């Protein structure tokens, strides 16, 4: 009997959820989404804010990069294709899943940034209703090769650096953090003390803070103090980068394999916060390989 009631309750909940999903015509929009056209009447608008708008997660999200992803894409200097939306707008997922039929979907009709349903679905069975487990979530979008060949855009290399792969001439070398951190990127980028409060870092701002190195109890001893070690790493990597750059700049043949490999490694390190922060040993190995190619670069 209890079970029947539970089922009835659940199906009512699901039912109203579907209705809400379809009738989000009046959904409120956040300032960050307002600058795109036609959002209010769009069936693609998510409407999660109807119920979650007062929560810390929502408020944090409006403060940071993900909520501007669509505007930045459309107003950016590159030619925009519908496929760009697979990472720059959550509407693409809804469209691809066939949740909304009979409406054309493109950069002209898209209204959502990287928003709640880019990562969550009430239909999911994962922890926190994530559409894929946390450890795989971020690398899905945060990758160098966006699959948008020909668009002339190089995306940042944090995922490749963290996982220690895709560089030239260097074996796979995952960051030690890959083993230590089950939730990977989420561990540092969403860390926050109080889940209820609206934070400026961590949580749904997805902004990592350097404090995380010591506050998590990992690097708090004197000989393991990251606040002291990081500047040294940074200086070391930046010196090596200058050496590689000098070789690249003086090259006349920019088509040789040696040049291409040396440049790829350089770009990977530079594309990761400027000095390969997410995996210093790998950054060092990449640059050393580039330096070893010096005599082959003409
Ligand atoms: C009709 C109101 C309603 C709407 C609309 C709604 N949700 Fe929810 N959501 C809930 C309720 C109720 C819960 C359970 C609350 C709880 O356990 O704290 C929940 C739980 C969640 C959770 C899990 C929170 C946790 O602590 O694990 C996530 C994530 C979530 N919703 C995301 C979304 C997303 C994404 C959307 C839009 C696509 C959405 N919700 C739309 C009512 C709603
Ligand atoms: C659906 C694709 C997608 C997923 C999934 C995703 N991101 Fe992003 N992320 C983006 C895009 C696109 C941007 C660029 C936004 C912009 O225009 O500035 C971005 C920007 C960022 C930024 C820069 C934020 C800022 O305020 O400038 C950080 C940090 C970040 N993401 C971390 C993460 C982490 C951590 C995860 C996993 C929990 C994640 N992202 C998952 C697409 C995604
Ligand atoms: C595989 C996922 C993915 C695809 C596909 C993708 N992007 Fe991105 N894009 C990202 C992520 C993640 C970021 C944020 C960090 C970075 O630069 O890598 C981003 C950042 C950007 C930025 C910089 C935003 C800023 O902060 O100003 C621009 C511009 C951009 N993308 C344009 C494009 C264009 C144009 C396309 C299609 C031709 C495209 N992207 C396709 C994932 C993707
Ligand atoms: C880029 C991916 C991403 C986006 C976008 C995103 N979330 Fe989350 N969310 C996560 C991850 C990952 C967790 C789990 C964090 C953890 O395990 O520590 C989470 C956890 C949550 C939780 C559980 C409690 C908490 O605050 O940690 C709620 C509620 C939630 N999200 C709501 C939302 C809402 C509402 C939106 C839209 C404003 C949203 N999320 C957008 C990735 C995302
Ligand atoms: C060990 C902790 C840690 C892990 C794990 C981690 N990051 Fe970071 N990340 C940082 C720190 C610290 C910064 C620098 C923040 C700053 O400059 O203020 C950063 C910077 C970034 C930035 C640039 C942010 C900006 O505002 O431009 C992006 C994007 C990013 N990380 C994505 C990722 C992704 C994707 C993963 C998983 C593959 C990941 N990070 C894993 C600590 C981490």
Short mmCIF file of C-alpha atoms and ligand atoms in Angstrom, two decimals:
data_model
loop_
_atom_site.label_atom_id
_atom_site.label_comp_id
_atom_site.label_asym_id
_atom_site.label_seq_id
_atom_site.Cartn_x
_atom_site.Cartn_y
_atom_site.Cartn_z
CA UNK A 1 0.00 0.00 0.00
CA UNK A 2 2.73 2.39 1.06
CA UNK A 3 4.57 1.48 -2.09
CA UNK A 4 1.60 2.26 -4.30
CA UNK A 5 1.34 5.69 -2.74
CA UNK A 6 5.03 6.25 -3.20
CA UNK A 7 4.75 5.28 -6.87
CA UNK A 8 1.75 7.55 -7.34
CA UNK A 9 3.60 10.39 -5.68
CA UNK A 10 6.69 9.78 -7.79
CA UNK A 11 4.75 9.65 -11.04
CA UNK A 12 2.94 12.86 -10.12
CA UNK A 13 6.30 14.46 -9.41
CA UNK A 14 7.73 13.25 -12.69
CA UNK A 15 4.57 14.34 -14.48
CA UNK A 16 4.71 17.83 -13.13
CA UNK A 17 8.38 17.93 -13.94
CA UNK A 18 7.66 17.11 -17.59
CA UNK A 19 4.93 19.74 -17.69
CA UNK A 20 7.29 22.26 -16.17
CA UNK A 21 9.90 21.33 -18.70
CA UNK A 22 7.45 21.94 -21.53
CA UNK A 23 5.92 25.06 -20.11
CA UNK A 24 9.07 26.86 -19.14
CA UNK A 25 7.88 29.46 -21.64
CA UNK A 26 7.67 31.98 -18.83
CA UNK A 27 10.91 30.93 -17.21
CA UNK A 28 12.80 33.69 -15.55
CA UNK A 29 16.14 34.35 -17.07
CA UNK A 30 19.38 35.28 -15.42
CA UNK A 31 21.14 38.47 -16.48
CA UNK A 32 23.90 36.41 -18.03
CA UNK A 33 21.42 34.76 -20.38
CA UNK A 34 19.34 37.79 -21.11
CA UNK A 35 21.68 39.11 -23.73
CA UNK A 36 20.72 36.27 -26.08
CA UNK A 37 17.55 36.72 -28.03
CA UNK A 38 14.14 35.17 -27.55
CA UNK A 39 14.99 33.34 -24.35
CA UNK A 40 11.73 33.98 -22.59
CA UNK A 41 9.53 32.30 -25.16
CA UNK A 42 11.96 29.53 -25.97
CA UNK A 43 11.03 25.94 -25.19
CA UNK A 44 14.75 25.36 -24.66
CA UNK A 45 14.86 27.45 -21.47
CA UNK A 46 15.58 25.08 -18.57
CA UNK A 47 13.49 26.53 -15.77
CA UNK A 48 15.52 24.85 -13.02
CA UNK A 49 15.59 28.23 -11.26
CA UNK A 50 11.84 27.93 -10.62
CA UNK A 51 12.63 25.52 -7.82
CA UNK A 52 16.39 25.86 -7.31
CA UNK A 53 16.79 29.61 -7.84
CA UNK A 54 17.25 30.41 -4.16
CA UNK A 55 19.91 27.78 -3.56
CA UNK A 56 23.63 28.47 -3.22
CA UNK A 57 24.35 26.34 -6.30
CA UNK A 58 22.25 28.59 -8.51
CA UNK A 59 23.56 31.85 -7.13
CA UNK A 60 27.17 30.74 -7.42
CA UNK A 61 26.64 29.61 -10.96
CA UNK A 62 25.39 33.07 -12.02
CA UNK A 63 28.69 34.60 -10.76
CA UNK A 64 31.08 32.62 -12.90
CA UNK A 65 32.26 31.60 -16.35
CA UNK A 66 29.81 28.82 -17.17
CA UNK A 67 26.87 31.22 -17.10
CA UNK A 68 28.52 33.39 -19.77
CA UNK A 69 29.56 30.57 -22.09
CA UNK A 70 26.88 31.18 -24.69
CA UNK A 71 27.26 34.96 -24.82
CA UNK A 72 31.04 34.65 -25.07
CA UNK A 73 30.71 32.12 -27.85
CA UNK A 74 28.28 34.17 -29.90
CA UNK A 75 30.02 37.49 -29.33
CA UNK A 76 33.49 35.97 -29.70
CA UNK A 77 35.76 36.39 -32.72
CA UNK A 78 35.22 32.92 -34.19
CA UNK A 79 32.76 31.56 -36.70
CA UNK A 80 30.04 29.81 -34.70
CA UNK A 81 28.66 26.46 -35.77
CA UNK A 82 25.80 24.56 -34.20
CA UNK A 83 28.27 21.89 -33.04
CA UNK A 84 30.02 24.48 -30.83
CA UNK A 85 26.86 24.44 -28.73
CA UNK A 86 27.49 20.87 -27.61
CA UNK A 87 29.86 22.34 -25.01
CA UNK A 88 28.77 25.97 -24.85
CA UNK A 89 25.03 25.51 -24.24
CA UNK A 90 22.96 23.04 -22.27
CA UNK A 91 20.15 23.34 -24.80
CA UNK A 92 22.15 21.13 -27.13
CA UNK A 93 21.73 18.16 -24.78
CA UNK A 94 17.97 18.65 -24.53
CA UNK A 95 17.74 19.00 -28.28
CA UNK A 96 19.92 15.96 -28.96
CA UNK A 97 17.91 13.86 -26.48
CA UNK A 98 14.78 14.77 -28.39
CA UNK A 99 13.18 16.35 -25.30
CA UNK A 100 11.88 19.20 -27.42
CA UNK A 101 10.57 18.34 -30.81
CA UNK A 102 9.39 20.50 -33.64
CA UNK A 103 11.69 23.41 -32.84
CA UNK A 104 14.78 24.11 -34.89
CA UNK A 105 17.88 24.29 -32.75
CA UNK A 106 20.90 26.37 -33.64
CA UNK A 107 23.07 29.23 -32.39
CA UNK A 108 20.13 31.51 -33.25
CA UNK A 109 17.59 29.72 -31.05
CA UNK A 110 19.94 28.63 -28.24
CA UNK A 111 19.27 30.37 -24.92
CA UNK A 112 21.17 28.45 -22.24
CA UNK A 113 24.82 28.78 -21.33
CA UNK A 114 26.68 25.87 -19.70
CA UNK A 115 23.80 25.56 -17.31
CA UNK A 116 22.25 23.15 -14.81
CA UNK A 117 21.21 20.52 -17.31
CA UNK A 118 24.69 20.44 -18.88
CA UNK A 119 25.61 18.44 -15.80
CA UNK A 120 22.40 17.35 -14.02
CA UNK A 121 19.17 15.56 -14.83
CA UNK A 122 16.34 14.54 -12.54
CA UNK A 123 16.22 11.35 -14.58
CA UNK A 124 19.76 10.38 -13.56
CA UNK A 125 20.67 7.73 -10.99
CA UNK A 126 24.14 9.14 -10.30
CA UNK A 127 25.14 10.90 -7.11
CA UNK A 128 23.91 14.53 -7.11
CA UNK A 129 21.83 13.62 -10.17
CA UNK A 130 24.87 14.10 -12.42
CA UNK A 131 24.42 13.04 -16.02
CA UNK A 132 27.79 11.28 -15.87
CA UNK A 133 29.98 10.47 -12.86
CA UNK A 134 31.92 13.46 -11.49
CA UNK A 135 35.30 12.03 -12.50
CA UNK A 136 34.34 12.07 -16.18
CA UNK A 137 32.19 15.16 -16.26
CA UNK A 138 34.61 18.04 -16.78
CA UNK A 139 36.95 16.34 -19.25
CA UNK A 140 33.98 15.82 -21.54
CA UNK A 141 34.08 19.50 -22.47
CA UNK A 142 37.41 20.75 -21.20
CA UNK A 143 39.61 19.29 -23.89
CA UNK A 144 42.10 20.75 -26.33
CA UNK A 145 40.69 19.06 -29.36
CA UNK A 146 37.12 20.31 -29.44
CA UNK A 147 36.36 18.34 -32.59
CA UNK A 148 35.64 21.62 -34.35
CA UNK A 149 38.41 21.23 -36.91
CA UNK A 150 38.86 24.14 -39.26
CA UNK A 151 37.34 26.67 -36.89
CA UNK A 152 40.85 27.87 -36.05
CA UNK A 153 40.31 27.71 -32.32
CA UNK A 154 42.56 25.99 -29.81
CA UNK A 155 40.95 25.21 -26.52
CA UNK A 156 42.85 25.05 -23.26
CA UNK A 157 44.82 22.01 -22.17
CA UNK A 158 43.96 21.54 -18.48
CA UNK A 159 42.45 18.08 -18.96
CA UNK A 160 45.29 16.74 -21.12
CA UNK A 161 47.86 18.15 -18.71
CA UNK A 162 46.06 16.73 -15.67
CA UNK A 163 45.74 13.30 -17.29
CA UNK A 164 49.28 13.60 -18.75
CA UNK A 165 48.56 12.71 -22.33
CA UNK A 166 48.46 13.95 -25.95
CA UNK A 167 51.91 15.58 -25.77
CA UNK A 168 54.62 14.70 -28.30
CA UNK A 169 57.46 12.30 -27.50
CA UNK A 170 56.64 11.84 -23.82
CA UNK A 171 55.07 8.78 -22.24
CA UNK A 172 51.76 9.04 -20.39
CA UNK A 173 52.27 10.73 -17.08
CA UNK A 174 49.05 11.36 -15.13
CA UNK A 175 49.26 13.89 -12.32
CA UNK A 176 49.63 12.16 -8.92
CA UNK A 177 46.32 13.88 -8.14
CA UNK A 178 44.49 11.60 -10.57
CA UNK A 179 44.89 8.72 -8.10
CA UNK A 180 44.51 10.77 -4.98
CA UNK A 181 41.33 12.55 -6.04
CA UNK A 182 38.36 10.34 -6.86
CA UNK A 183 36.30 13.23 -8.18
CA UNK A 184 39.28 14.68 -10.02
CA UNK A 185 38.64 18.27 -11.17
CA UNK A 186 35.63 18.55 -8.86
CA UNK A 187 37.89 17.94 -5.85
CA UNK A 188 39.74 21.25 -6.24
CA UNK A 189 37.34 23.31 -8.32
CA UNK A 190 34.21 22.75 -6.23
CA UNK A 191 35.76 22.53 -2.76
CA UNK A 192 33.94 24.70 -0.28
CA UNK A 193 33.52 24.75 3.48
CA UNK A 194 29.81 25.22 3.84
CA UNK A 195 27.46 23.82 1.19
CA UNK A 196 24.64 26.15 2.30
CA UNK A 197 26.49 29.45 1.91
CA UNK A 198 27.02 31.27 -1.37
CA UNK A 199 30.75 31.15 -2.02
CA UNK A 200 33.01 33.27 -4.23
CA UNK A 201 35.24 30.27 -4.89
CA UNK A 202 34.56 26.58 -5.22
CA UNK A 203 31.04 25.20 -5.32
CA UNK A 204 29.20 26.16 -8.48
CA UNK A 205 31.58 29.01 -9.29
CA UNK A 206 33.99 26.18 -10.27
CA UNK A 207 36.87 28.50 -9.38
CA UNK A 208 39.80 26.76 -7.71
CA UNK A 209 41.66 28.56 -5.00
CA UNK A 210 45.31 27.95 -4.09
CA UNK A 211 44.26 27.55 -0.43
CA UNK A 212 42.87 24.15 -1.33
CA UNK A 213 46.42 22.71 -1.36
CA UNK A 214 46.79 23.12 2.39
CA UNK A 215 43.23 23.39 3.67
CA UNK A 216 42.48 19.82 2.60
CA UNK A 217 45.26 18.61 4.91
CA UNK A 218 47.43 17.36 2.02
CA UNK A 219 50.16 20.00 1.79
CA UNK A 220 50.17 21.55 5.22
CA UNK A 221 53.53 20.43 6.60
CA UNK A 222 56.55 22.72 6.35
CA UNK A 223 58.49 20.61 3.84
CA UNK A 224 55.41 20.06 1.74
CA UNK A 225 54.14 23.63 1.72
CA UNK A 226 52.76 24.43 -1.73
CA UNK A 227 52.73 28.17 -1.07
CA UNK A 228 56.54 27.93 -1.03
CA UNK A 229 56.99 25.26 -3.68
CA UNK A 230 54.69 26.65 -6.36
CA UNK A 231 56.67 29.85 -7.07
CA UNK A 232 59.80 27.70 -7.57
CA UNK A 233 57.99 25.39 -9.97
CA UNK A 234 56.60 28.34 -11.80
CA UNK A 235 60.02 29.97 -12.19
CA UNK A 236 61.55 26.70 -13.40
CA UNK A 237 58.85 26.06 -16.00
CA UNK A 238 58.86 29.65 -17.21
CA UNK A 239 62.62 29.54 -17.78
CA UNK A 240 62.28 26.36 -19.84
CA UNK A 241 59.40 27.91 -21.78
CA UNK A 242 61.57 30.88 -22.72
CA UNK A 243 64.27 28.56 -24.04
CA UNK A 244 61.78 26.61 -26.14
CA UNK A 245 60.17 29.80 -27.42
CA UNK A 246 63.55 31.13 -28.55
CA UNK A 247 64.10 27.94 -30.58
CA UNK A 248 60.61 28.12 -32.09
CA UNK A 249 60.95 31.82 -32.93
CA UNK A 250 64.24 31.40 -34.75
CA UNK A 251 63.05 28.42 -36.83
CA UNK A 252 62.68 29.02 -40.57
CA UNK A 253 61.13 25.64 -41.44
CA UNK A 254 57.85 25.54 -39.56
CA UNK A 255 56.64 22.41 -41.31
CA UNK A 256 59.17 19.91 -39.96
CA UNK A 257 57.92 17.25 -37.54
CA UNK A 258 60.44 18.42 -34.94
CA UNK A 259 59.04 21.96 -35.05
CA UNK A 260 55.43 20.77 -34.88
CA UNK A 261 56.17 18.50 -31.91
CA UNK A 262 58.15 21.13 -30.03
CA UNK A 263 55.41 23.69 -30.57
CA UNK A 264 52.61 21.32 -29.51
CA UNK A 265 54.35 20.67 -26.20
CA UNK A 266 54.98 24.37 -25.68
CA UNK A 267 51.36 25.26 -26.44
CA UNK A 268 50.10 22.57 -24.08
CA UNK A 269 52.10 23.93 -21.18
CA UNK A 270 51.17 27.51 -21.99
CA UNK A 271 47.50 26.57 -22.46
CA UNK A 272 47.39 25.29 -18.90
CA UNK A 273 47.25 28.43 -16.75
CA UNK A 274 50.42 29.69 -18.43
CA UNK A 275 52.91 27.24 -16.88
CA UNK A 276 51.45 23.76 -16.71
CA UNK A 277 50.04 24.12 -13.22
CA UNK A 278 47.87 20.98 -13.40
CA UNK A 279 50.85 18.65 -13.80
CA UNK A 280 54.29 20.14 -13.22
CA UNK A 281 56.29 16.90 -13.81
CA UNK A 282 54.55 16.45 -17.16
CA UNK A 283 55.08 20.12 -18.08
CA UNK A 284 58.79 19.67 -17.33
CA UNK A 285 58.98 16.50 -19.46
CA UNK A 286 57.14 18.13 -22.37
CA UNK A 287 59.48 21.11 -22.43
CA UNK A 288 62.57 18.92 -22.04
CA UNK A 289 61.47 16.92 -25.05
CA UNK A 290 61.02 20.15 -27.02
CA UNK A 291 64.54 21.26 -26.00
CA UNK A 292 65.96 17.91 -27.07
CA UNK A 293 64.69 18.61 -30.59
CA UNK A 294 66.82 21.75 -30.88
CA UNK A 295 69.36 20.35 -33.37
CA UNK A 296 66.55 19.06 -35.63
CA UNK A 297 64.72 22.39 -35.80
CA UNK A 298 66.15 24.50 -38.59
C1 LIG B 1 9.27 21.39 -9.62
C2 LIG B 1 10.45 21.84 -8.92
C3 LIG B 1 11.79 21.43 -9.51
C4 LIG B 1 12.30 21.75 -10.73
C5 LIG B 1 11.66 22.55 -11.86
C6 LIG B 1 13.63 21.20 -10.76
N1 LIG B 1 13.92 20.56 -9.58
FE1 LIG B 1 15.67 19.70 -9.05
N2 LIG B 1 14.89 19.08 -7.27
C7 LIG B 1 13.63 19.38 -6.86
C8 LIG B 1 13.41 18.76 -5.56
C9 LIG B 1 12.13 18.84 -4.75
C10 LIG B 1 14.61 18.06 -5.24
C11 LIG B 1 14.94 17.28 -4.00
C12 LIG B 1 15.43 18.27 -3.02
C13 LIG B 1 16.39 17.73 -2.04
O1 LIG B 1 16.58 16.53 -1.92
O2 LIG B 1 17.03 18.58 -1.40
C14 LIG B 1 15.52 18.31 -6.35
C15 LIG B 1 16.80 17.83 -6.39
C16 LIG B 1 17.74 18.19 -7.36
C17 LIG B 1 19.15 17.87 -7.33
C18 LIG B 1 19.86 17.04 -6.30
C19 LIG B 1 20.34 17.83 -5.14
C20 LIG B 1 21.15 16.98 -4.17
O3 LIG B 1 21.27 17.43 -3.04
O4 LIG B 1 21.67 15.92 -4.54
C21 LIG B 1 19.70 18.41 -8.45
C22 LIG B 1 21.16 18.36 -8.85
C23 LIG B 1 18.63 19.02 -9.20
N3 LIG B 1 17.46 18.89 -8.51
C24 LIG B 1 18.79 19.63 -10.42
C25 LIG B 1 17.76 20.17 -11.19
C26 LIG B 1 17.92 20.65 -12.54
C27 LIG B 1 19.21 20.59 -13.34
C28 LIG B 1 16.69 21.13 -12.95
C29 LIG B 1 16.34 21.73 -14.31
C30 LIG B 1 16.57 20.89 -15.46
C31 LIG B 1 15.78 20.93 -11.84
N4 LIG B 1 16.46 20.34 -10.80
C32 LIG B 1 14.46 21.33 -11.84
C33 LIG B 1 12.69 20.17 -7.50
C34 LIG B 1 12.82 20.66 -8.78
C1 LIG B 2 29.07 21.27 -21.11
C2 LIG B 2 30.48 21.56 -21.18
C3 LIG B 2 31.24 21.85 -19.91
C4 LIG B 2 31.33 21.06 -18.79
C5 LIG B 2 30.65 19.71 -18.54
C6 LIG B 2 32.20 21.74 -17.88
N1 LIG B 2 32.64 22.93 -18.43
FE1 LIG B 2 33.81 24.32 -17.52
N2 LIG B 2 33.58 25.57 -19.09
C7 LIG B 2 32.88 25.27 -20.25
C8 LIG B 2 32.93 26.41 -21.14
C9 LIG B 2 32.31 26.48 -22.53
C10 LIG B 2 33.65 27.42 -20.47
C11 LIG B 2 33.99 28.81 -20.99
C12 LIG B 2 33.03 29.80 -20.43
C13 LIG B 2 33.36 31.17 -20.96
O1 LIG B 2 32.87 31.53 -22.03
O2 LIG B 2 34.14 31.89 -20.30
C14 LIG B 2 34.04 26.86 -19.18
C15 LIG B 2 34.76 27.55 -18.19
C16 LIG B 2 35.26 26.97 -17.04
C17 LIG B 2 36.14 27.62 -16.09
C18 LIG B 2 36.59 29.08 -16.13
C19 LIG B 2 35.54 29.78 -15.28
C20 LIG B 2 35.55 31.25 -15.22
O3 LIG B 2 34.88 31.76 -14.29
O4 LIG B 2 36.14 31.92 -16.08
C21 LIG B 2 36.45 26.71 -15.13
C22 LIG B 2 37.36 26.89 -13.93
C23 LIG B 2 35.73 25.49 -15.46
N3 LIG B 2 35.01 25.69 -16.62
C24 LIG B 2 35.78 24.33 -14.70
C25 LIG B 2 34.96 23.22 -14.92
C26 LIG B 2 34.88 22.09 -14.05
C27 LIG B 2 35.67 21.92 -12.77
C28 LIG B 2 33.97 21.22 -14.59
C29 LIG B 2 33.48 19.90 -14.04
C30 LIG B 2 32.79 19.99 -12.74
C31 LIG B 2 33.48 21.82 -15.81
N4 LIG B 2 34.11 23.03 -15.98
C32 LIG B 2 32.57 21.23 -16.65
C33 LIG B 2 32.26 24.08 -20.55
C34 LIG B 2 32.07 23.03 -19.67
C1 LIG B 3 34.44 19.78 -26.63
C2 LIG B 3 33.76 20.93 -26.07
C3 LIG B 3 33.84 22.25 -26.83
C4 LIG B 3 33.45 22.50 -28.13
C5 LIG B 3 32.86 21.51 -29.14
C6 LIG B 3 33.70 23.90 -28.36
N1 LIG B 3 34.19 24.49 -27.22
FE1 LIG B 3 34.76 26.46 -27.00
N2 LIG B 3 35.27 26.12 -25.06
C7 LIG B 3 35.16 24.90 -24.42
C8 LIG B 3 35.68 25.04 -23.07
C9 LIG B 3 35.72 23.94 -22.02
C10 LIG B 3 36.11 26.38 -22.92
C11 LIG B 3 36.73 27.05 -21.69
C12 LIG B 3 38.18 26.82 -21.51
C13 LIG B 3 38.98 26.72 -22.74
O1 LIG B 3 39.30 27.75 -23.37
O2 LIG B 3 39.31 25.58 -23.11
C14 LIG B 3 35.85 27.04 -24.21
C15 LIG B 3 36.17 28.35 -24.48
C16 LIG B 3 35.92 28.98 -25.69
C17 LIG B 3 36.19 30.36 -25.95
C18 LIG B 3 36.79 31.36 -24.97
C19 LIG B 3 35.70 31.93 -24.12
C20 LIG B 3 36.13 33.12 -23.37
O3 LIG B 3 36.42 32.98 -22.18
O4 LIG B 3 36.17 34.20 -23.97
C21 LIG B 3 35.76 30.61 -27.25
C22 LIG B 3 35.81 31.93 -27.99
C23 LIG B 3 35.26 29.35 -27.78
N3 LIG B 3 35.37 28.38 -26.80
C24 LIG B 3 34.78 29.19 -29.06
C25 LIG B 3 34.33 27.99 -29.60
C26 LIG B 3 33.86 27.83 -30.95
C27 LIG B 3 33.81 28.93 -31.99
C28 LIG B 3 33.49 26.51 -31.09
C29 LIG B 3 32.94 25.80 -32.32
C30 LIG B 3 33.68 26.00 -33.55
C31 LIG B 3 33.74 25.86 -29.82
N4 LIG B 3 34.24 26.79 -28.93
C32 LIG B 3 33.48 24.52 -29.56
C33 LIG B 3 34.67 23.72 -24.94
C34 LIG B 3 34.27 23.53 -26.26
C1 LIG B 4 29.64 22.03 -14.93
C2 LIG B 4 28.78 21.07 -14.26
C3 LIG B 4 27.69 21.57 -13.35
C4 LIG B 4 26.78 22.57 -13.59
C5 LIG B 4 26.70 23.48 -14.80
C6 LIG B 4 25.89 22.58 -12.47
N1 LIG B 4 26.27 21.64 -11.56
FE1 LIG B 4 25.35 21.22 -9.79
N2 LIG B 4 26.83 19.89 -9.31
C7 LIG B 4 27.85 19.54 -10.16
C8 LIG B 4 28.69 18.56 -9.48
C9 LIG B 4 29.93 17.90 -10.05
C10 LIG B 4 28.11 18.35 -8.21
C11 LIG B 4 28.63 17.40 -7.11
C12 LIG B 4 29.67 18.10 -6.27
C13 LIG B 4 30.36 17.17 -5.34
O1 LIG B 4 30.18 15.95 -5.43
O2 LIG B 4 31.11 17.68 -4.49
C14 LIG B 4 26.93 19.20 -8.14
C15 LIG B 4 26.08 19.28 -7.04
C16 LIG B 4 24.88 19.97 -7.04
C17 LIG B 4 23.94 19.97 -5.95
C18 LIG B 4 24.09 19.21 -4.68
C19 LIG B 4 24.50 20.06 -3.51
C20 LIG B 4 25.64 21.00 -3.78
O3 LIG B 4 25.39 22.23 -3.85
O4 LIG B 4 26.80 20.55 -3.96
C21 LIG B 4 22.88 20.80 -6.33
C22 LIG B 4 21.64 21.14 -5.53
C23 LIG B 4 23.19 21.29 -7.65
N3 LIG B 4 24.40 20.78 -8.05
C24 LIG B 4 22.37 22.13 -8.36
C25 LIG B 4 22.73 22.77 -9.55
C26 LIG B 4 21.97 23.81 -10.20
C27 LIG B 4 20.65 24.36 -9.71
C28 LIG B 4 22.65 24.17 -11.31
C29 LIG B 4 22.32 25.28 -12.30
C30 LIG B 4 22.45 26.62 -11.77
C31 LIG B 4 23.86 23.36 -11.36
N4 LIG B 4 23.87 22.52 -10.28
C32 LIG B 4 24.82 23.43 -12.35
C33 LIG B 4 28.07 19.99 -11.42
C34 LIG B 4 27.36 20.99 -12.05
C1 LIG B 5 44.94 19.91 -7.46
C2 LIG B 5 43.82 20.80 -7.61
C3 LIG B 5 43.27 20.95 -9.02
C4 LIG B 5 42.77 19.95 -9.82
C5 LIG B 5 42.66 18.47 -9.51
C6 LIG B 5 42.32 20.59 -11.02
N1 LIG B 5 42.55 21.93 -10.96
FE1 LIG B 5 42.13 23.32 -12.39
N2 LIG B 5 43.04 24.76 -11.32
C7 LIG B 5 43.54 24.60 -10.05
C8 LIG B 5 44.12 25.85 -9.60
C9 LIG B 5 44.77 26.09 -8.25
C10 LIG B 5 43.95 26.78 -10.66
C11 LIG B 5 44.39 28.25 -10.72
C12 LIG B 5 43.33 29.14 -10.21
C13 LIG B 5 43.77 30.57 -10.29
O1 LIG B 5 44.59 30.90 -11.15
O2 LIG B 5 43.26 31.36 -9.49
C14 LIG B 5 43.26 26.06 -11.73
C15 LIG B 5 42.91 26.63 -12.94
C16 LIG B 5 42.06 26.01 -13.88
C17 LIG B 5 41.45 26.66 -15.01
C18 LIG B 5 41.64 28.11 -15.42
C19 LIG B 5 40.64 28.93 -14.67
C20 LIG B 5 40.54 30.33 -15.13
O3 LIG B 5 39.88 31.10 -14.39
O4 LIG B 5 41.08 30.66 -16.18
C21 LIG B 5 40.65 25.73 -15.65
C22 LIG B 5 39.78 25.94 -16.87
C23 LIG B 5 40.81 24.48 -14.92
N3 LIG B 5 41.66 24.69 -13.85
C24 LIG B 5 40.18 23.30 -15.25
C25 LIG B 5 40.43 22.08 -14.63
C26 LIG B 5 39.97 20.81 -15.11
C27 LIG B 5 39.12 20.60 -16.35
C28 LIG B 5 40.44 19.86 -14.24
C29 LIG B 5 40.29 18.35 -14.34
C30 LIG B 5 40.81 17.74 -15.57
C31 LIG B 5 41.17 20.54 -13.20
N4 LIG B 5 41.16 21.88 -13.47
C32 LIG B 5 41.76 19.93 -12.09
C33 LIG B 5 43.52 23.44 -9.30
C34 LIG B 5 43.12 22.20 -9.75
#
